[in-house]
PDB file of C-alpha atoms in Angstrom:
ATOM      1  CA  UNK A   1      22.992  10.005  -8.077  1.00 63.00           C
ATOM      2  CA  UNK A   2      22.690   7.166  -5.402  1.00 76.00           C
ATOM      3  CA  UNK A   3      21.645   3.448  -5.511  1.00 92.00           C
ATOM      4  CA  UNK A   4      17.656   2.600  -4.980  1.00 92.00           C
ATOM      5  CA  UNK A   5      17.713   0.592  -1.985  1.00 91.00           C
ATOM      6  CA  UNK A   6      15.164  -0.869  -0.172  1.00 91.00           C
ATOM      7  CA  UNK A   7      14.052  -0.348   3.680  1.00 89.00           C
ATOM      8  CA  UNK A   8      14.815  -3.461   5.700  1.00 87.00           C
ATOM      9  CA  UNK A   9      11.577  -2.011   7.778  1.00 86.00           C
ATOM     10  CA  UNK A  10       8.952  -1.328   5.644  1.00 90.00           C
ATOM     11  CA  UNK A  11      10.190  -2.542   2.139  1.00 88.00           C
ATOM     12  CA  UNK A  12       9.439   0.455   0.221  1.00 91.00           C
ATOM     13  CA  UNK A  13      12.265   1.313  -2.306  1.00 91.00           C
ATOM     14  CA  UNK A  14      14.331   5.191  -1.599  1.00 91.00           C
ATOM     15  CA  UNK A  15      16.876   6.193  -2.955  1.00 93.00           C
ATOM     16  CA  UNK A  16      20.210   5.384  -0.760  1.00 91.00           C
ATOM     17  CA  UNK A  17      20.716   8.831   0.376  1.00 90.00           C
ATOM     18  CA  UNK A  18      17.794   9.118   1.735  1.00 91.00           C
ATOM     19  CA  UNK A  19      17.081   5.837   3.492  1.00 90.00           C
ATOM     20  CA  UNK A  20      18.828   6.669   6.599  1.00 89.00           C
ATOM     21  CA  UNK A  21      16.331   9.631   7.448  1.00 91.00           C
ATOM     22  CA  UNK A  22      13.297   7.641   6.043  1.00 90.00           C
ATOM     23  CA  UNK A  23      13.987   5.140   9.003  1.00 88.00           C
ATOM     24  CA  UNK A  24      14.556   7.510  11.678  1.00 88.00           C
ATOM     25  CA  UNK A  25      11.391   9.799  10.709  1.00 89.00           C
ATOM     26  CA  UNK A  26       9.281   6.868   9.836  1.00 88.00           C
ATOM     27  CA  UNK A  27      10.732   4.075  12.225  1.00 86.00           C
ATOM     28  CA  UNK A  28      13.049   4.738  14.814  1.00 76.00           C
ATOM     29  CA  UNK A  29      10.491   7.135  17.047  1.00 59.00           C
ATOM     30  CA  UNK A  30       7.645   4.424  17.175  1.00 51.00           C
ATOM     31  CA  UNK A  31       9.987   1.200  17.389  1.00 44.00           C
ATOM     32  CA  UNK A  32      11.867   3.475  20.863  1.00 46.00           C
ATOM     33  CA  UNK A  33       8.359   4.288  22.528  1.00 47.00           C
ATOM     34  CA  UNK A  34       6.487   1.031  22.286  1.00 50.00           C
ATOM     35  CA  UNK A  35       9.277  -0.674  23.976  1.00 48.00           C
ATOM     36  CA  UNK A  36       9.952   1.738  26.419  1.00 55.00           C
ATOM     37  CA  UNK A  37       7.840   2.560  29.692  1.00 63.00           C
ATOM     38  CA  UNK A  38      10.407   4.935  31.222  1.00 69.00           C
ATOM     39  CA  UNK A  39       8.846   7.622  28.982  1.00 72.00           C
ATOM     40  CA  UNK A  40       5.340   6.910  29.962  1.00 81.00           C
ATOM     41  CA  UNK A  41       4.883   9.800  32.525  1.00 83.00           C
ATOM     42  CA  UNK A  42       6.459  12.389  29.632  1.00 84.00           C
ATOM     43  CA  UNK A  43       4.029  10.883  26.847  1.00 85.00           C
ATOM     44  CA  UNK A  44       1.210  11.306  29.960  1.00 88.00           C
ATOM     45  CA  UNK A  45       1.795  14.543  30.379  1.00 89.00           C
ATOM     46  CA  UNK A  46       2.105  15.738  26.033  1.00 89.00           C
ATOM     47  CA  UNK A  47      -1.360  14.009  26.002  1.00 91.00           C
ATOM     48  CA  UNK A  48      -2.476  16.212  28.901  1.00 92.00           C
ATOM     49  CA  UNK A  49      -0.732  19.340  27.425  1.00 91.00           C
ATOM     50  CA  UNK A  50      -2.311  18.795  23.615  1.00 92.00           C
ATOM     51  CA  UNK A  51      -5.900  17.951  25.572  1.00 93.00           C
ATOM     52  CA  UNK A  52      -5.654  21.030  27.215  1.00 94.00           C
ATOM     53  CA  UNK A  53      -5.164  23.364  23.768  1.00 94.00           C
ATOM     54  CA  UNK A  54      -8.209  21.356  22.286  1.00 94.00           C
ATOM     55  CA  UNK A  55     -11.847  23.481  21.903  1.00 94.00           C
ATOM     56  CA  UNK A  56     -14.507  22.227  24.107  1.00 96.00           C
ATOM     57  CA  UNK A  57     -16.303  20.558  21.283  1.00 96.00           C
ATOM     58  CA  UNK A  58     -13.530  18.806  20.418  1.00 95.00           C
ATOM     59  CA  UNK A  59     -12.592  17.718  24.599  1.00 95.00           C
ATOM     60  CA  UNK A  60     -15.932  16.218  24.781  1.00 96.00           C
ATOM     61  CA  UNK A  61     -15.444  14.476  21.668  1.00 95.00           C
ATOM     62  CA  UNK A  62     -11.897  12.920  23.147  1.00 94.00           C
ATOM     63  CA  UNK A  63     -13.628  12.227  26.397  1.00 95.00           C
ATOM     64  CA  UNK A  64     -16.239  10.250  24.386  1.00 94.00           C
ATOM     65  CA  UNK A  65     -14.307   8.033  22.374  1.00 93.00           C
ATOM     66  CA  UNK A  66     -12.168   7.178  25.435  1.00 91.00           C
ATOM     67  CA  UNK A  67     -15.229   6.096  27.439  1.00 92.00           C
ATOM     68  CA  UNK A  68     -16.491   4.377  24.324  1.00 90.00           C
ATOM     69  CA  UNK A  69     -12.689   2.573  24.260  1.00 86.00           C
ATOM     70  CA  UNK A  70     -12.598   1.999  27.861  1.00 79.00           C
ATOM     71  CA  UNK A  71     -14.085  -1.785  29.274  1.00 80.00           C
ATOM     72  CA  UNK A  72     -16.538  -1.755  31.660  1.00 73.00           C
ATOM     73  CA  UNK A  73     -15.888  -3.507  34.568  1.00 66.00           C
TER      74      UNK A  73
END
């Protein structure tokens, strides 16, 4: 059975065997895409594709909160 170690990330305690998956599932997707704006017109265009499967009800409510988000100018 492996060590507990803990995530130099997060802190949380996992067993050694598993840390190196915890960090890529949990920390390696989000620390790649907030630095990086050469995937911005791919992450556009998921956003479009997932709006685009969404009910009605459920665009309007998107559309909504964005507007609420959005300053005026």
């Amino acid at each position: 059975m492996g060590q507990m170690v803990k995530c130099d990330v997060c802190g949380k305690i996992y067993n050694e065997s598993h840390l190196t998956s915890h960090k890529r599932r949990s920390h390696g997707k989000r620390e790649a895409s907030a630095c990086s704006s050469s995937d911005e017109p791919a992450s556009l265009e998921m956003i479009v594709s997932l709006f685009e499967r969404l009910p009605d009800e459920r665009k309007r409510e998107v559309l909504n909160r964005l507007s609420a988000a959005t300053p005026k100018s």
